[in-house]
Coordinates of N, CA and C and ligand atoms in Angstrom, one line a residue:
M416 N 68.0 138.9 82.0 CA 69.1 139.6 82.3 C 69.7 138.5 82.7
A417 N 71.0 137.7 82.0 CA 71.8 137.0 82.9 C 72.6 137.4 84.1
P418 N 72.8 136.4 84.7 CA 73.4 137.0 86.1 C 74.8 137.3 86.1
D419 N 75.4 138.3 86.7 CA 77.1 139.0 86.7 C 77.6 137.7 86.9
P420 N 78.7 137.5 86.1 CA 80.0 136.7 86.5 C 80.4 136.9 87.9
R421 N 80.9 135.8 88.4 CA 81.5 136.0 90.1 C 83.2 135.7 89.6
L422 N 84.0 136.6 90.4 CA 85.3 136.3 90.2 C 85.9 135.3 91.1
I423 N 86.6 134.4 90.7 CA 87.2 133.2 91.6 C 88.5 133.3 91.5
C424 N 89.2 133.9 91.4 CA 90.6 134.1 91.5 C 91.3 134.8 90.0
A425 N 92.6 135.0 90.7 CA 93.6 135.6 89.5 C 93.9 134.3 88.4
S426 N 93.7 134.7 87.2 CA 94.4 133.4 86.2 C 96.1 133.0 86.5
S427 N 96.6 133.9 87.5 CA 98.2 133.6 87.6 C 98.2 132.3 88.6
A428 N 97.0 132.7 89.5 CA 97.0 131.5 90.7 C 96.5 129.9 90.3
L429 N 96.4 129.8 88.9 CA 96.5 128.5 88.5 C 97.5 128.2 87.4
E430 N 98.4 127.4 88.2 CA 99.5 126.7 87.2 C 98.7 125.7 86.6
D431 N 99.4 125.4 85.6 CA 98.8 123.9 84.6 C 99.5 122.8 85.5
G432 N 98.7 122.0 85.7 CA 98.5 120.7 86.5 C 98.8 121.3 87.6
G433 N 98.8 122.3 88.2 CA 99.2 122.4 89.8 C 97.9 122.4 90.6
E434 N 98.0 123.1 91.5 CA 97.1 123.3 92.6 C 96.0 123.8 92.1
G435 N 94.8 123.4 92.6 CA 93.6 124.5 92.3 C 92.8 125.7 93.2
V436 N 92.1 126.2 92.9 CA 91.4 127.3 94.0 C 90.0 126.5 94.0
R437 N 89.6 126.6 95.4 CA 88.2 126.1 95.7 C 87.8 127.6 95.9
F438 N 86.6 127.3 96.0 CA 85.3 128.3 95.8 C 83.9 127.6 96.1
S439 N 82.9 128.6 96.4 CA 81.6 128.2 97.0 C 80.5 129.2 95.8
L440 N 79.6 128.0 95.5 CA 78.5 129.0 94.8 C 77.1 128.5 95.5
P441 N 76.3 129.4 95.4 CA 75.1 129.0 96.1 C 74.3 127.5 95.3
G442 N 73.5 126.8 96.1 CA 72.7 125.9 95.2 C 71.6 125.9 96.0
P443 N 70.6 124.8 95.7 CA 69.2 125.1 95.9 C 69.1 124.6 97.8
E444 N 70.1 124.1 98.0 CA 69.9 123.9 99.7 C 71.0 124.6 100.4
G445 N 71.6 125.5 99.9 CA 73.0 126.0 100.9 C 74.0 126.1 99.7
E446 N 75.3 126.4 100.4 CA 76.6 126.7 99.4 C 76.5 125.3 98.8
L447 N 77.3 125.4 97.5 CA 78.1 124.4 97.2 C 79.5 124.4 96.8
Q448 N 80.1 123.5 97.3 CA 81.7 123.6 97.1 C 82.1 123.2 95.9
A449 N 82.9 124.1 95.2 CA 83.5 123.8 93.6 C 85.2 123.9 93.8
F450 N 85.5 123.7 92.7 CA 87.2 124.2 92.7 C 87.2 124.3 91.1
V451 N 88.3 124.8 90.6 CA 88.9 125.5 89.5 C 90.5 125.1 89.1
V452 N 90.7 124.3 88.3 CA 92.1 124.2 87.9 C 92.6 124.6 86.6
R453 N 93.5 124.2 86.2 CA 94.2 124.6 84.7 C 94.9 123.1 84.2
H454 N 94.7 123.1 83.3 CA 94.7 121.7 82.3 C 94.9 122.3 80.7
K455 N 96.1 122.0 80.4 CA 96.7 122.5 78.9 C 96.1 123.8 78.8
G456 N 96.4 124.8 79.5 CA 96.4 125.8 79.4 C 95.0 126.7 79.6
V457 N 94.1 125.7 80.0 CA 92.7 125.7 79.9 C 91.9 125.8 81.5
A458 N 91.3 126.7 82.1 CA 90.7 126.6 83.3 C 89.1 125.7 83.2
H459 N 89.4 124.9 84.2 CA 87.8 124.1 84.1 C 87.6 123.8 85.6
A460 N 86.3 123.8 85.9 CA 85.8 124.1 87.0 C 84.7 122.7 87.3
Y461 N 84.7 122.3 88.4 CA 83.4 121.4 88.6 C 83.1 121.2 90.3
L462 N 82.2 120.9 90.4 CA 81.6 121.0 91.9 C 83.0 120.0 92.6
N463 N 82.9 120.1 93.9 CA 84.1 119.3 94.8 C 83.4 118.3 95.2
R464 N 82.8 117.2 94.5 CA 82.3 116.2 95.0 C 82.4 114.8 94.1
C465 N 83.0 114.0 94.8 CA 83.1 112.8 93.8 C 82.0 112.6 93.2
A466 N 82.0 111.6 92.0 CA 80.9 110.8 91.5 C 80.4 109.7 91.8
H467 N 81.4 108.8 92.6 CA 81.2 107.9 93.5 C 80.4 108.4 95.1
R468 N 80.8 109.0 95.7 CA 80.0 109.5 96.8 C 80.2 111.0 97.2
P469 N 79.3 111.1 97.9 CA 79.4 113.0 97.9 C 80.7 113.1 99.3
V470 N 81.8 113.6 98.7 CA 83.1 113.6 99.6 C 83.7 114.5 98.8
E471 N 84.5 115.5 99.1 CA 85.2 116.1 98.5 C 86.4 115.5 97.9
L472 N 87.0 115.9 96.9 CA 88.0 115.6 95.9 C 89.3 115.4 96.4
D473 N 89.6 116.8 96.9 CA 91.2 117.0 97.1 C 91.8 116.4 98.1
W474 N 92.9 115.9 98.2 CA 93.8 114.7 99.4 C 94.5 116.3 100.4
L475 N 94.8 117.4 99.7 CA 95.0 118.4 100.8 C 94.3 119.3 99.8
P476 N 93.8 120.2 100.7 CA 92.9 121.5 99.9 C 93.8 122.1 99.0
G477 N 93.1 122.6 97.8 CA 93.7 122.4 96.5 C 94.4 121.4 95.8
R478 N 94.6 120.5 96.3 CA 95.5 119.2 95.3 C 94.0 118.5 94.9
F479 N 94.3 118.5 93.7 CA 93.0 117.8 92.6 C 93.7 117.1 91.6
F480 N 95.0 117.0 91.5 CA 95.9 116.2 90.2 C 96.7 115.3 91.4
D481 N 96.5 114.2 90.4 CA 97.5 112.6 90.6 C 98.7 113.1 90.6
A482 N 99.9 112.5 90.8 CA 101.2 112.6 90.8 C 101.8 113.1 89.6
D483 N 101.2 112.3 88.6 CA 101.4 112.9 87.1 C 101.1 114.0 86.7
Q484 N 100.2 114.6 87.2 CA 99.2 116.0 86.8 C 98.3 115.5 85.6
R485 N 98.1 114.5 85.6 CA 97.2 114.0 84.1 C 95.7 114.0 84.4
Y486 N 95.4 113.5 85.4 CA 93.8 113.4 85.9 C 93.9 113.9 87.4
L487 N 92.3 114.3 87.4 CA 92.2 114.8 88.9 C 91.8 113.4 89.7
I488 N 92.2 113.6 91.0 CA 91.7 112.2 91.6 C 91.0 112.4 93.1
C489 N 90.3 111.2 93.2 CA 89.5 111.6 94.5 C 90.4 110.7 95.6
A490 N 90.6 111.6 96.9 CA 91.6 111.2 97.6 C 90.9 109.9 98.4
T491 N 89.6 109.6 98.2 CA 89.0 108.8 99.3 C 89.2 107.5 99.1
H492 N 89.0 107.2 97.1 CA 89.1 105.9 97.0 C 90.0 105.8 95.7
G493 N 90.5 107.0 95.0 CA 91.2 107.0 94.1 C 90.6 107.0 92.7
A494 N 89.4 107.3 92.5 CA 89.0 107.1 91.3 C 89.8 108.4 90.4
L495 N 89.9 108.4 89.0 CA 90.7 109.2 88.1 C 89.5 109.6 87.4
F496 N 89.8 111.3 87.1 CA 89.0 111.7 86.1 C 89.3 112.7 85.5
E497 N 89.1 113.0 83.7 CA 89.3 113.6 82.9 C 89.6 115.0 83.4
P498 N 90.6 115.7 83.3 CA 90.6 117.3 83.3 C 89.3 117.8 82.5
V499 N 89.2 117.6 81.5 CA 88.7 118.4 80.4 C 87.2 118.2 80.5
D500 N 86.4 116.8 80.8 CA 85.1 116.9 81.1 C 84.4 116.2 82.3
G501 N 85.6 116.0 83.0 CA 85.0 115.3 84.5 C 84.6 113.6 84.3
L502 N 85.1 113.2 83.1 CA 84.7 111.9 83.0 C 85.5 111.3 84.1
C503 N 85.2 109.6 84.5 CA 85.9 109.1 85.3 C 86.3 108.0 84.3
V504 N 87.8 107.6 84.5 CA 88.1 106.7 83.5 C 88.8 105.5 84.5
A505 N 88.8 105.6 85.8 CA 89.2 104.7 86.3 C 88.8 104.6 88.1
G506 N 88.3 103.5 88.2 CA 87.9 103.5 90.2 C 86.3 103.2 90.1
P507 N 86.0 103.3 91.1 CA 84.5 102.6 91.6 C 83.2 103.7 91.1
C508 N 83.5 104.6 90.4 CA 82.6 105.5 89.5 C 83.0 105.3 88.3
H509 N 83.7 104.5 87.8 CA 84.0 104.3 86.1 C 82.7 104.7 85.5
G510 N 83.0 105.9 84.2 CA 81.8 106.0 83.4 C 81.1 107.5 83.9
G511 N 81.0 107.7 85.3 CA 80.3 108.4 86.1 C 81.3 109.9 85.6
R512 N 80.4 111.0 86.1 CA 81.1 112.4 85.9 C 80.8 113.6 86.4
L513 N 82.3 114.1 87.0 CA 81.9 115.2 88.0 C 81.1 116.3 87.4
V514 N 80.6 117.1 88.2 CA 79.2 118.0 88.1 C 80.3 119.4 87.2
P515 N 79.9 119.9 86.2 CA 80.9 120.5 85.9 C 80.4 122.1 86.3
V516 N 81.1 123.4 86.3 CA 81.1 124.5 86.5 C 81.3 125.3 85.7
S517 N 80.6 125.9 84.8 CA 80.7 127.2 83.8 C 81.8 128.1 84.5
V518 N 83.0 128.0 83.9 CA 84.1 129.7 83.8 C 84.7 129.9 82.9
F519 N 85.3 131.1 82.8 CA 85.9 131.9 82.0 C 86.9 132.4 82.5
E520 N 87.9 133.1 81.4 CA 88.9 134.1 82.0 C 88.8 135.3 80.8
Q521 N 89.1 136.3 81.6 CA 89.3 137.8 81.0 C 89.9 138.6 81.8
D522 N 90.9 139.4 81.3 CA 91.5 140.3 81.9 C 92.7 139.9 83.0
G523 N 92.9 138.5 82.5 CA 93.6 138.2 83.7 C 93.1 137.3 84.9
Q524 N 91.7 137.3 85.0 CA 91.0 137.0 86.1 C 90.2 135.5 85.9
V525 N 89.8 135.0 86.6 CA 88.9 133.5 86.4 C 87.8 133.9 87.0
F526 N 86.5 134.0 86.4 CA 85.3 133.7 86.8 C 84.3 132.6 86.6
W527 N 83.1 132.4 87.6 CA 82.3 131.5 86.9 C 81.2 132.0 86.7
H528 N 80.3 131.3 86.3 CA 78.9 131.8 85.3 C 77.6 131.4 86.4
A529 N 76.9 131.8 86.9 CA 76.0 130.8 87.4 C 75.2 130.2 86.2
P530 N 74.5 128.9 86.5 CA 73.5 128.2 85.3 C 72.4 128.9 84.8
Ligands
LIG1917 S1 84.5 108.7 97.1 FE1 85.6 109.5 95.4 S2 86.3 107.2 94.9 FE2 85.4 106.8 96.5

């Protein structure tokens, strides 16, 4: 049986290119930190961990987008990531990827799915 989806937040909490919502999920060695953002109308979620070093991305809690609201940006060394697939397009981890978390929206709410 598939695990129950877990509520992250209301869909209205995610503005396009705006602040993300941080959440945690169980990992093999304890809780993992993750975040969800909205880009071009679609919610995308990743582990909150740079592809370069294991540090969180947001430069202030929930701030994941760059100034142009085009890319996700790592606060530590400025790597830029595509919001749709987590591909690093510039910075020290160029060609690397953020780890995706499966999310979906239903009835005005955002949920994550356990893998
Ligand atoms: S830790 Fe993210 S670019 Fe260096």
